[in-house]
Amino acid sequence: GENVEQHPSTLSVQEGDSAVIKCTYSDSASNYFPWYKQELGKRPQLIIDIRSNVGEKKDQRIAVTLNKTAKHFSLHITETQPEDSAVYFCAVPSGGYNKLIFGAGTRLAVHP
Amino acid sequence: DAGVIQSPRHEVTEMGQEVTLRCKPISGHDYLFWYRQTMMRGLELLIYFNNNVPIDDSGMPEDRFSAKMPNASFSTLKIQPSEPRDSAVYFCASSFLSSGSEAFFGQGTRLTVV
């Protein structure tokens, strides 16, 4: 089955700095790569996703880059703000496309 | 649509008791997932359904766990008998289409087995 590794497990940055979280996967057939954000006590929610036919996608301060050859994709958050503090999960489909396997999560803390 | 609806939000039960968690997916979605979240193991996929049919239950930890989806608008996850190590947040999620798409999560059920 799919093996998903996410790094780092925790990340602490100053407000205004950038944050990068990386995810590696094992199934070269995977073609959909979402990132979810989970605030404390809340549900995971999709913040950005990318499909394998593009290498990068941006949405305001967040972006995702994909390297299919190396089988990894990354979440980039620029100009971080305290409200970006949360746990971020990458996910990769395994087997059937809709069977999402989640990474272990990265706890991001943005300090004012 | 009100989103994915789970009940109860919190459940405290004694070891050995039966627990039933409920989920109403978003109308029109054809996939439904049950996940379990703990600090130690993160978000684990327990089972998922497509058009009410269980497709993959390889994540169900033991025979004590069972899940059903009698129709397109309702699913249950049952634990019988419950054990303290079952304490976790259980999320139900639904999605549409089979080519990779957003999974919408419910608010979760926080289960505590004492």
Short mmCIF file of C-alpha atoms in Angstrom, two decimals:
data_model
loop_
_atom_site.label_atom_id
_atom_site.label_comp_id
_atom_site.label_asym_id
_atom_site.label_seq_id
_atom_site.Cartn_x
_atom_site.Cartn_y
_atom_site.Cartn_z
CA GLY A 1 0.00 0.00 0.00
CA GLU A 2 0.89 3.65 -0.08
CA ASN A 3 3.55 4.90 2.34
CA VAL A 4 3.39 8.61 3.19
CA GLU A 5 6.08 10.39 5.17
CA GLN A 6 5.76 13.98 6.31
CA HIS A 7 8.46 16.25 7.71
CA PRO A 8 9.01 18.02 9.99
CA SER A 9 6.69 16.88 12.75
CA THR A 10 6.84 20.30 14.41
CA LEU A 11 7.75 23.70 13.03
CA SER A 12 8.07 26.96 14.87
CA VAL A 13 8.44 30.25 12.99
CA GLN A 14 8.21 33.96 13.65
CA GLU A 15 5.30 35.87 12.21
CA GLY A 16 6.15 36.99 8.70
CA ASP A 17 8.59 34.15 8.04
CA SER A 18 7.97 31.36 5.54
CA ALA A 19 7.18 27.75 6.41
CA VAL A 20 7.77 24.67 4.28
CA ILE A 21 6.44 21.18 4.93
CA LYS A 22 7.45 18.22 2.82
CA CYS A 23 5.70 14.97 2.06
CA THR A 24 7.11 11.90 0.30
CA TYR A 25 5.10 9.03 -1.09
CA SER A 26 5.78 5.62 -2.56
CA ASP A 27 3.14 4.90 -5.20
CA SER A 28 4.26 6.41 -8.50
CA ALA A 29 0.71 6.04 -9.85
CA SER A 30 -0.62 8.65 -7.41
CA ASN A 31 -1.93 11.71 -9.23
CA TYR A 32 -3.68 13.82 -6.63
CA PHE A 33 -1.94 15.58 -3.74
CA PRO A 34 -3.98 17.55 -1.19
CA TRP A 35 -3.00 19.43 1.94
CA TYR A 36 -5.35 19.71 4.91
CA LYS A 37 -5.28 22.10 7.85
CA GLN A 38 -6.64 21.13 11.25
CA GLU A 39 -7.05 23.79 13.89
CA LEU A 40 -7.19 22.77 17.52
CA GLY A 41 -10.40 20.89 18.24
CA LYS A 42 -11.66 21.25 14.69
CA ARG A 43 -12.02 19.03 11.66
CA PRO A 44 -9.37 18.71 8.92
CA GLN A 45 -10.15 21.00 6.00
CA LEU A 46 -8.66 21.11 2.53
CA ILE A 47 -6.52 24.20 1.93
CA ILE A 48 -4.91 23.42 -1.41
CA ASP A 49 -4.42 20.50 -3.76
CA ILE A 50 -2.50 19.72 -6.91
CA ARG A 51 -2.81 17.16 -9.66
CA SER A 52 0.09 15.45 -11.35
CA ASN A 53 -0.18 17.37 -14.60
CA VAL A 54 1.18 20.56 -12.99
CA GLY A 55 4.27 21.27 -10.96
CA GLU A 56 3.06 24.16 -8.81
CA LYS A 57 -0.15 25.76 -7.65
CA LYS A 58 -0.61 28.97 -5.67
CA ASP A 59 -3.46 30.42 -3.69
CA GLN A 60 -2.58 33.73 -2.07
CA ARG A 61 -0.01 32.98 0.66
CA ILE A 62 0.01 29.22 0.20
CA ALA A 63 1.49 27.13 -2.58
CA VAL A 64 2.12 23.49 -3.30
CA THR A 65 4.96 22.16 -5.44
CA LEU A 66 5.17 18.68 -6.84
CA ASN A 67 8.16 16.63 -7.97
CA LYS A 68 6.75 13.43 -9.45
CA THR A 69 10.15 12.04 -10.36
CA ALA A 70 11.36 12.26 -6.78
CA LYS A 71 7.87 11.44 -5.43
CA HIS A 72 7.52 14.34 -3.08
CA PHE A 73 5.39 17.46 -2.74
CA SER A 74 5.65 20.42 -0.45
CA LEU A 75 3.43 23.03 1.17
CA HIS A 76 4.78 26.56 1.26
CA ILE A 77 3.26 29.25 3.45
CA THR A 78 4.65 32.76 3.03
CA GLU A 79 4.24 35.76 5.34
CA THR A 80 2.99 33.51 8.12
CA GLN A 81 0.43 34.83 10.56
CA PRO A 82 -0.61 33.58 14.02
CA GLU A 83 -3.84 32.19 12.54
CA ASP A 84 -1.72 29.84 10.42
CA SER A 85 -0.90 27.97 13.63
CA ALA A 86 -2.43 24.51 13.22
CA VAL A 87 -1.60 20.94 12.28
CA TYR A 88 -1.09 20.40 8.56
CA PHE A 89 -1.55 17.03 6.89
CA CYS A 90 -0.56 15.88 3.45
CA ALA A 91 -2.53 13.05 1.87
CA VAL A 92 -2.04 10.69 -1.04
CA PRO A 93 -4.58 8.38 -2.67
CA SER A 94 -3.84 4.67 -2.34
CA GLY A 95 -5.31 1.90 -4.42
CA GLY A 96 -8.58 3.46 -5.50
CA TYR A 97 -8.17 7.17 -6.07
CA ASN A 98 -10.45 8.16 -3.23
CA LYS A 99 -8.73 6.17 -0.50
CA LEU A 100 -6.73 9.02 1.04
CA ILE A 101 -3.80 8.06 3.24
CA PHE A 102 -2.67 10.90 5.49
CA GLY A 103 0.79 11.83 6.63
CA ALA A 104 1.54 12.02 10.34
CA GLY A 105 0.99 15.77 10.43
CA THR A 106 3.11 18.86 11.09
CA ARG A 107 2.32 21.08 14.03
CA LEU A 108 3.06 24.65 12.94
CA ALA A 109 3.38 27.37 15.55
CA VAL A 110 3.61 30.98 14.38
CA HIS A 111 4.86 33.32 17.08
CA PRO A 112 3.93 37.02 17.04
CA ASP B 1 -26.00 21.59 2.52
CA ALA B 2 -25.05 21.49 6.19
CA GLY B 3 -21.95 19.45 5.48
CA VAL B 4 -21.12 16.06 6.94
CA ILE B 5 -23.02 15.57 10.17
CA GLN B 6 -21.81 13.28 12.93
CA SER B 7 -23.43 12.31 16.17
CA PRO B 8 -22.85 12.30 19.00
CA ARG B 9 -20.13 14.95 19.32
CA HIS B 10 -18.91 13.44 22.56
CA GLU B 11 -19.39 9.98 23.98
CA VAL B 12 -18.21 8.66 27.31
CA THR B 13 -18.83 5.01 27.96
CA GLU B 14 -17.68 2.24 30.21
CA MET B 15 -15.42 -0.52 29.03
CA GLY B 16 -17.42 -3.40 27.61
CA GLN B 17 -20.33 -1.29 26.45
CA GLU B 18 -21.47 -1.03 22.85
CA VAL B 19 -20.85 2.28 21.12
CA THR B 20 -22.53 3.45 17.91
CA LEU B 21 -21.27 6.46 16.01
CA ARG B 22 -23.42 7.98 13.30
CA CYS B 23 -22.73 9.90 10.11
CA LYS B 24 -24.78 11.68 7.48
CA PRO B 25 -22.68 12.44 4.39
CA ILE B 26 -23.17 15.39 2.07
CA SER B 27 -26.05 14.75 -0.29
CA GLY B 28 -24.85 13.47 -3.65
CA HIS B 29 -21.47 12.29 -2.45
CA ASP B 30 -20.73 8.73 -3.44
CA TYR B 31 -17.80 7.98 -1.12
CA LEU B 32 -17.89 7.78 2.65
CA PHE B 33 -14.89 7.27 4.92
CA TRP B 34 -14.42 6.54 8.60
CA TYR B 35 -11.15 7.77 10.12
CA ARG B 36 -9.79 7.49 13.64
CA GLN B 37 -7.45 10.14 15.04
CA THR B 38 -5.12 9.68 17.99
CA MET B 39 -1.93 11.42 19.04
CA MET B 40 0.07 8.24 18.61
CA ARG B 41 -1.27 7.02 15.27
CA GLY B 42 -2.51 10.18 13.57
CA LEU B 43 -5.38 9.93 11.08
CA GLU B 44 -6.05 6.29 10.26
CA LEU B 45 -8.49 5.19 7.59
CA LEU B 46 -10.69 2.48 9.05
CA ILE B 47 -13.09 1.72 6.21
CA TYR B 48 -14.62 3.35 3.17
CA PHE B 49 -17.76 2.89 1.12
CA ASN B 50 -18.60 3.62 -2.49
CA ASN B 51 -22.29 3.88 -3.34
CA ASN B 52 -23.12 2.32 0.05
CA VAL B 53 -20.91 -0.72 -0.57
CA PRO B 54 -17.88 -1.34 1.67
CA ILE B 55 -14.80 -1.26 -0.54
CA ASP B 56 -11.88 -1.55 1.84
CA ASP B 57 -12.09 -2.40 5.54
CA SER B 58 -8.43 -3.30 5.94
CA GLY B 59 -7.99 -0.49 8.46
CA MET B 60 -10.60 -1.82 10.87
CA PRO B 61 -8.49 -2.76 13.87
CA GLU B 62 -10.42 -5.75 15.18
CA ASP B 63 -13.62 -7.72 14.86
CA ARG B 64 -15.01 -5.54 17.62
CA PHE B 65 -15.37 -2.81 14.99
CA SER B 66 -18.08 -2.92 12.34
CA ALA B 67 -19.50 -0.36 9.92
CA LYS B 68 -22.63 -0.22 7.84
CA MET B 69 -24.13 2.06 5.25
CA PRO B 70 -27.76 1.05 4.76
CA ASN B 71 -28.47 3.94 2.40
CA ALA B 72 -26.80 6.89 0.74
CA SER B 73 -27.54 9.26 3.61
CA PHE B 74 -26.53 7.30 6.67
CA SER B 75 -23.64 5.26 8.04
CA THR B 76 -22.76 3.82 11.42
CA LEU B 77 -19.55 2.69 13.06
CA LYS B 78 -20.08 0.29 15.94
CA ILE B 79 -17.65 -0.88 18.58
CA GLN B 80 -18.71 -3.87 20.64
CA PRO B 81 -17.36 -4.36 23.23
CA SER B 82 -15.52 -1.07 23.69
CA GLU B 83 -12.10 -0.87 25.34
CA PRO B 84 -10.13 2.08 26.79
CA ARG B 85 -7.67 1.92 23.86
CA ASP B 86 -10.55 2.75 21.52
CA SER B 87 -10.60 6.27 22.97
CA ALA B 88 -10.01 8.65 20.06
CA VAL B 89 -11.70 11.14 17.79
CA TYR B 90 -13.62 9.40 15.03
CA PHE B 91 -14.18 11.34 11.84
CA CYS B 92 -16.56 10.60 9.04
CA ALA B 93 -15.80 12.16 5.65
CA SER B 94 -17.48 12.11 2.26
CA SER B 95 -16.43 12.96 -1.27
CA PHE B 96 -17.65 12.89 -4.83
CA LEU B 97 -16.18 11.30 -7.96
CA SER B 98 -13.54 8.65 -8.20
CA SER B 99 -10.62 10.59 -9.62
CA GLY B 100 -9.31 12.19 -6.49
CA SER B 101 -11.26 14.99 -4.92
CA GLU B 102 -11.73 16.85 -1.69
CA ALA B 103 -12.83 14.85 1.32
CA PHE B 104 -15.23 16.83 3.50
CA PHE B 105 -14.94 15.92 7.16
CA GLY B 106 -17.59 15.96 9.82
CA GLN B 107 -16.88 17.58 13.16
CA GLY B 108 -15.92 14.25 14.67
CA THR B 109 -17.01 12.22 17.66
CA ARG B 110 -14.72 12.29 20.66
CA LEU B 111 -15.00 8.86 22.26
CA THR B 112 -13.76 8.19 25.77
CA VAL B 113 -13.92 4.66 27.11
CA VAL B 114 -13.33 4.44 30.85
#
